[in-house]
Each structure stands twice: as structure tokens, then as C-alpha cells.
Short mmCIF file of C-alpha atoms in Angstrom, two decimals:
data_model
loop_
_atom_site.label_atom_id
_atom_site.label_comp_id
_atom_site.label_asym_id
_atom_site.label_seq_id
_atom_site.Cartn_x
_atom_site.Cartn_y
_atom_site.Cartn_z
CA LYS A 1 166.90 135.27 64.32
CA TRP A 2 166.16 133.26 61.22
CA LYS A 3 163.30 133.83 58.89
CA GLY A 4 161.87 130.26 58.98
CA GLU A 5 159.79 129.23 61.80
CA GLY A 6 161.57 127.30 64.81
CA THR A 7 161.77 123.71 65.88
CA THR A 8 158.00 122.12 66.18
CA GLN A 9 157.30 122.16 69.87
CA ASN A 10 157.55 118.69 71.60
CA LEU A 11 159.58 117.20 68.83
CA GLU A 12 161.39 114.46 70.55
CA ASN A 13 157.95 113.05 71.90
CA ILE A 14 156.47 113.48 68.45
CA VAL A 15 158.99 111.58 66.34
CA ILE A 16 159.65 108.84 68.91
CA GLY A 17 155.85 108.24 68.91
CA ARG A 18 155.80 108.23 65.41
CA CYS A 19 158.49 105.57 65.25
CA TYR A 20 156.49 103.30 67.65
CA GLU A 21 153.24 104.06 65.57
CA TYR A 22 154.99 103.13 62.25
CA ILE A 23 156.64 99.73 63.48
CA ARG A 24 153.50 98.75 65.64
CA ILE A 25 150.40 100.00 63.44
CA VAL A 26 151.26 101.44 59.94
CA ASN A 27 153.88 98.96 58.73
CA PRO A 28 154.67 96.11 61.43
CA ALA A 29 156.47 94.30 58.40
CA VAL A 30 159.65 96.45 58.91
CA GLY A 31 160.33 94.33 62.17
CA GLU A 32 161.70 95.74 65.30
CA LYS A 33 163.56 99.27 65.36
CA ASN A 34 165.03 100.97 68.26
CA CYS A 35 163.31 104.25 68.31
CA SER A 36 165.12 106.19 71.02
CA GLN A 37 168.31 105.19 69.07
CA ILE A 38 166.88 106.58 65.89
CA TRP A 39 166.04 109.60 67.65
CA GLU A 40 169.47 110.13 68.89
CA ALA A 41 170.96 109.52 65.62
CA PHE A 42 168.56 112.09 64.05
CA LYS A 43 169.42 114.62 66.72
CA ASN A 44 173.18 114.11 66.48
CA ALA A 45 172.91 115.15 63.01
CA PHE A 46 172.25 118.70 63.62
CA ILE A 47 172.78 119.44 67.47
CA ASN A 48 175.55 121.71 68.60
CA LYS A 49 176.06 122.43 65.04
CA ASP A 50 175.74 125.79 62.97
CA PRO A 51 172.45 125.31 61.46
CA CYS A 52 173.63 126.35 58.13
CA SER A 53 176.36 123.74 57.95
CA ILE A 54 174.37 120.47 58.01
CA LEU A 55 174.92 118.03 55.18
CA PRO A 56 172.98 115.07 53.86
CA LYS A 57 175.57 112.64 55.03
CA ASP A 58 175.06 113.88 58.50
CA TYR A 59 172.00 111.89 58.58
CA GLU A 60 173.53 108.61 57.62
CA LEU A 61 173.36 106.75 60.77
CA PHE A 62 169.73 107.99 61.05
CA ILE A 63 169.08 106.38 57.44
CA ASN A 64 170.80 103.12 58.34
CA LEU A 65 168.96 102.75 61.64
CA SER A 66 165.33 103.29 60.09
CA LEU A 67 166.06 101.82 56.65
CA HIS A 68 163.60 99.02 55.54
CA THR A 69 162.63 97.25 52.21
CA ILE A 70 160.28 99.45 49.89
CA PRO A 71 158.13 96.87 48.15
CA PRO A 72 158.65 96.64 44.40
CA ASN A 73 155.98 98.62 42.35
CA LYS A 74 154.89 100.55 45.27
CA SER A 75 157.24 103.64 44.92
CA LEU A 76 155.32 107.08 44.29
CA PHE A 77 157.53 110.14 43.52
CA TRP A 78 155.96 113.27 43.40
CA GLU A 79 156.17 117.37 43.18
CA ASN A 80 153.79 120.04 44.28
CA ASN A 81 151.16 117.78 45.50
CA GLN A 82 152.38 116.27 48.96
CA LEU A 83 148.70 116.19 50.69
CA LEU A 84 146.97 114.51 47.64
CA VAL A 85 150.14 112.25 47.28
CA ASN A 86 149.61 111.27 51.25
CA ARG A 87 145.87 110.54 50.74
CA PHE A 88 146.36 108.67 47.51
CA ALA A 89 149.19 106.36 49.00
CA ASP A 90 147.04 106.03 52.03
CA ARG A 91 149.86 105.18 54.54
CA GLY A 92 151.38 102.53 52.27
CA ARG A 93 148.09 100.48 51.50
CA ARG A 94 147.89 101.79 47.73
CA TYR A 95 151.50 102.99 47.29
CA MET A 96 154.50 103.74 49.67
CA SER A 97 155.65 107.16 49.08
CA LEU A 98 158.54 108.72 50.86
CA GLY A 99 156.43 109.90 53.56
CA ASP A 100 155.16 106.37 54.00
CA THR A 101 158.61 104.94 54.74
CA LEU A 102 159.68 104.92 58.29
CA PHE A 103 162.48 107.81 57.81
CA GLY A 104 160.09 109.87 55.87
CA PHE A 105 157.16 109.45 58.05
CA PHE A 106 159.46 110.41 61.14
CA GLY A 107 160.10 113.80 59.65
CA ASP A 108 156.96 114.54 57.71
CA PHE A 109 155.51 118.16 58.13
CA LEU A 110 157.79 118.74 60.96
CA ASN A 111 160.70 121.62 61.37
CA TRP A 112 163.85 121.38 63.43
CA CYS A 113 167.23 122.84 63.93
CA GLY A 114 169.83 123.34 66.52
CA GLN A 115 172.51 125.98 67.29
CA ALA A 116 176.20 126.02 67.34
CA ASP A 117 177.43 125.57 70.81
CA SER A 118 174.17 124.54 72.27
CA PRO A 119 172.96 120.99 72.86
CA GLY A 120 169.31 122.18 72.59
CA LEU A 121 166.77 122.76 69.83
CA ASP A 122 166.13 126.42 68.60
CA TYR A 123 162.35 126.86 68.86
CA GLU A 124 162.58 130.53 68.02
CA SER A 125 163.47 130.29 64.27
CA CYS A 126 165.36 128.01 61.77
CA PRO A 127 167.07 128.91 58.65
CA THR A 128 164.86 128.71 55.41
CA THR A 129 166.48 127.24 52.10
CA MET A 130 166.61 130.83 50.83
CA GLU A 131 168.94 131.69 53.79
CA CYS A 132 171.08 128.85 53.41
CA GLU A 133 170.74 125.56 51.54
CA ASN A 134 172.81 123.42 54.03
CA ASN A 135 170.03 123.59 56.87
CA ALA A 136 168.77 120.65 58.95
CA VAL A 137 165.50 119.94 57.18
CA GLU A 138 166.57 120.51 53.66
CA SER A 139 169.47 118.37 54.13
CA PHE A 140 167.30 115.63 55.94
CA TRP A 141 164.94 115.62 52.81
CA ARG A 142 167.84 115.46 50.45
CA MET A 143 169.13 112.14 52.11
CA ALA A 144 165.75 110.84 52.49
CA SER A 145 165.04 111.40 48.64
CA ILE A 146 168.48 110.04 47.69
CA THR A 147 167.83 106.82 50.06
CA TYR A 148 164.13 106.39 48.72
CA ALA A 149 165.16 106.47 45.11
CA GLN A 150 168.15 104.07 45.58
CA HIS A 151 165.64 101.40 47.28
CA SER A 152 162.85 101.83 44.74
CA SER A 153 162.01 99.04 42.14
CA GLY A 154 159.72 97.58 39.77
CA VAL A 155 157.27 99.92 38.20
CA ILE A 156 157.86 103.50 39.39
CA HIS A 157 155.09 105.88 39.77
CA VAL A 158 155.43 109.70 39.47
CA LEU A 159 152.47 111.85 40.41
CA LEU A 160 152.88 115.63 39.09
CA ASN A 161 150.61 118.62 39.34
CA GLY A 162 149.76 119.79 35.91
CA SER A 163 148.40 123.11 37.53
CA ALA A 164 151.65 124.06 39.24
CA ASP A 165 152.97 127.45 38.60
CA GLY A 166 156.20 127.02 36.81
CA GLY A 167 155.21 123.43 35.47
CA ALA A 168 154.75 119.97 36.38
CA TYR A 169 158.38 119.15 36.82
CA PRO A 170 160.23 121.68 38.45
CA GLN A 171 163.84 122.25 38.18
CA PRO A 172 165.90 122.59 40.47
CA GLY A 173 163.52 120.08 42.33
CA PHE A 174 163.81 117.01 44.61
CA PHE A 175 162.86 114.63 41.92
CA ALA A 176 165.02 116.11 39.35
CA ASP A 177 167.99 116.64 41.28
CA TYR A 178 168.33 114.01 44.01
CA GLU A 179 165.60 111.24 43.04
CA ILE A 180 166.41 110.61 39.28
CA PRO A 181 169.85 110.35 39.43
CA ASN A 182 169.76 107.81 42.31
CA LEU A 183 167.38 105.37 40.63
CA GLN A 184 169.00 102.06 40.28
CA LYS A 185 168.18 101.31 36.46
CA GLY A 186 168.58 97.46 36.59
CA LYS A 187 166.04 97.34 39.27
CA ILE A 188 163.51 99.36 37.53
CA SER A 189 161.00 97.92 34.85
CA GLN A 190 159.02 101.15 33.91
CA ILE A 191 158.26 104.59 34.96
CA VAL A 192 154.43 105.66 34.86
CA ILE A 193 154.09 109.54 34.97
CA TRP A 194 150.74 110.79 35.96
CA VAL A 195 149.89 114.33 35.24
CA VAL A 196 146.89 115.67 37.04
CA ASP A 197 145.27 119.08 37.19
CA ASP A 198 143.66 120.66 40.14
CA ILE A 199 139.86 120.54 39.93
CA GLU A 200 138.99 123.66 38.25
CA GLY A 201 142.44 124.81 38.25
CA PRO A 202 144.45 125.76 35.17
CA ASP A 203 145.81 123.25 32.68
CA ILE A 204 149.45 124.32 32.77
CA ASP A 205 151.16 121.25 31.76
CA SER A 206 150.31 117.87 30.27
CA CYS A 207 152.01 114.78 28.82
CA GLY A 208 154.18 115.48 25.94
CA THR A 209 154.34 119.34 26.44
CA HIS A 210 156.40 121.81 28.40
CA SER A 211 158.04 120.49 31.27
CA VAL A 212 156.68 117.04 31.24
CA LYS A 213 157.97 116.74 27.81
CA THR A 214 161.56 117.64 29.41
CA LEU A 215 161.21 114.94 31.84
CA GLU A 216 159.90 112.29 29.27
CA THR A 217 162.92 112.99 27.09
CA ARG A 218 165.56 112.94 29.93
CA LEU A 219 164.03 109.45 31.21
CA LYS A 220 163.88 107.98 27.70
CA THR A 221 167.59 109.29 27.14
CA LEU A 222 168.65 107.52 30.43
CA GLY A 223 167.09 104.29 28.82
CA TYR A 224 163.81 103.84 30.78
CA ASP A 225 160.61 102.64 29.43
CA ILE A 226 158.12 105.37 30.28
CA THR A 227 154.24 105.94 29.83
CA CYS A 228 152.52 109.20 30.87
CA THR A 229 148.74 109.66 31.49
CA ASP A 230 146.86 112.89 31.78
CA ASN A 231 144.24 113.23 34.66
CA ASN A 232 144.42 109.45 35.80
CA LYS A 233 140.81 108.55 36.91
CA SER A 234 141.68 107.18 40.29
CA VAL A 235 143.28 110.37 41.41
CA LEU A 236 141.03 112.75 39.89
CA PHE A 237 137.97 110.78 41.76
CA LEU A 238 140.01 111.58 44.95
CA LEU A 239 140.26 115.30 44.22
CA CYS A 240 136.56 115.39 43.25
CA LEU A 241 135.79 113.67 46.76
CA ASP A 242 137.65 116.76 48.43
#
């Protein structure tokens, strides 16, 4: 028995439903997609396999079937503030974060894994990243992050949590390890960093200090034009509202 929670109940119904909801309601601009085929490609990435030997490339077919354009200037990367990012991006109306793409929307907040020698899903328990890095969910998000970064263009936005333990820019982290290395420099005009503290939360990190400074230096060294703002008003208003 693994330490992580098992596969989300009714996973197949949820993700096929999400796929149709996305192409019909959330973002019909992506055009027609075969949702049952996308589910099969997703499931075949990890079914019948040792739950600790799933690699990002196992999701390649799933990604190819669900891929669509990410509008320029709409990409919103983040660390340590998923719920805030979801509200701020507003399902692609303001920005299109990874969770607002079809491939990200498909798996957001869900859990899944299979078992070696079994065509079924494991509803009892799934491995955590502490138990093994190459688990079904971790590898899915690595592949999704790489793809999202490769297809982002124009002005790139990054929303970081200035109150996060260990700093706003975690290393290791998805942004540091999978997204920055896969940005396509020729397609990006500017990177805008927003560091926002929790309301009444500690001010641990800000532009030009600690881990944010490390991030700024890294991006400048890579040759990007960057700006950084503390406590962006729009995001702050959203936090105040909550």
C-alpha cells in the first residue's frame, strides 16, 4: 500500500466530461477533439505498468491529441498559489495558465495510478513523489509543464507567492526545472514577474531579494527582458475580495 491517496473515483467519467466541457464551453476555439481517444491515450500511459516507472514521454500521445495553441501574451506561470492563479486566470478569460489548457484542465486536482499486470486503476493508494519520482501524476505534470512552456509566446507572466515557506521561487520546482528550460527564447518578448504576499501573511520574499533575485539573475543571464512588481494591485484586490 502506498502513502498517497488512490485514484479519484469515477476518473474516466470526470476527464471525458471535462474534455467535452472544455471544447464545447470553456474554449471552443480549440476546435474538435476526440475525447474518448484522448482518455485512452491518457490511460495507456500508466495502465498495466509499475506505478513507479511512468515517464513524462509516456504521455506523448495524450499531449499530441489534446494540444492546441496558447494565445500570445496569455501564459501565466506560477508556484505555490494554484487556487489564486485559477481565479485570476478565470478559465482563460484573463490568462491561460497550464490549468486553463485542455491538457491541464483534463488532470487538474485529480489523482490516478495503475498497477503492474492489471488493466484497472488503483483506487486504494498511489505512490507519492517522496516514495518515487516517476509516478503517474508527477510525470503527467512534468510533460504538461514542458509542453506549456514550449508553446508560450509574447509577454510571459509569472505569479509567485511572496509568503511561501522557503521562498517565492522554489528550487527544485516545476517552473525552475521544467518550464524555464523549455521556454522558446525567440518567441518571447518579455517576462513579467509578480510577487504577491498573502493578505496578513509574512513578507518573506520580494523583487530583487532572496529567491526572486536568484530567478531574476537566471532569466537575465539567459538573455530575457524582465520586469518584477511586488503586490500587483489586480491580484491583491482578488485576495482582498476573498
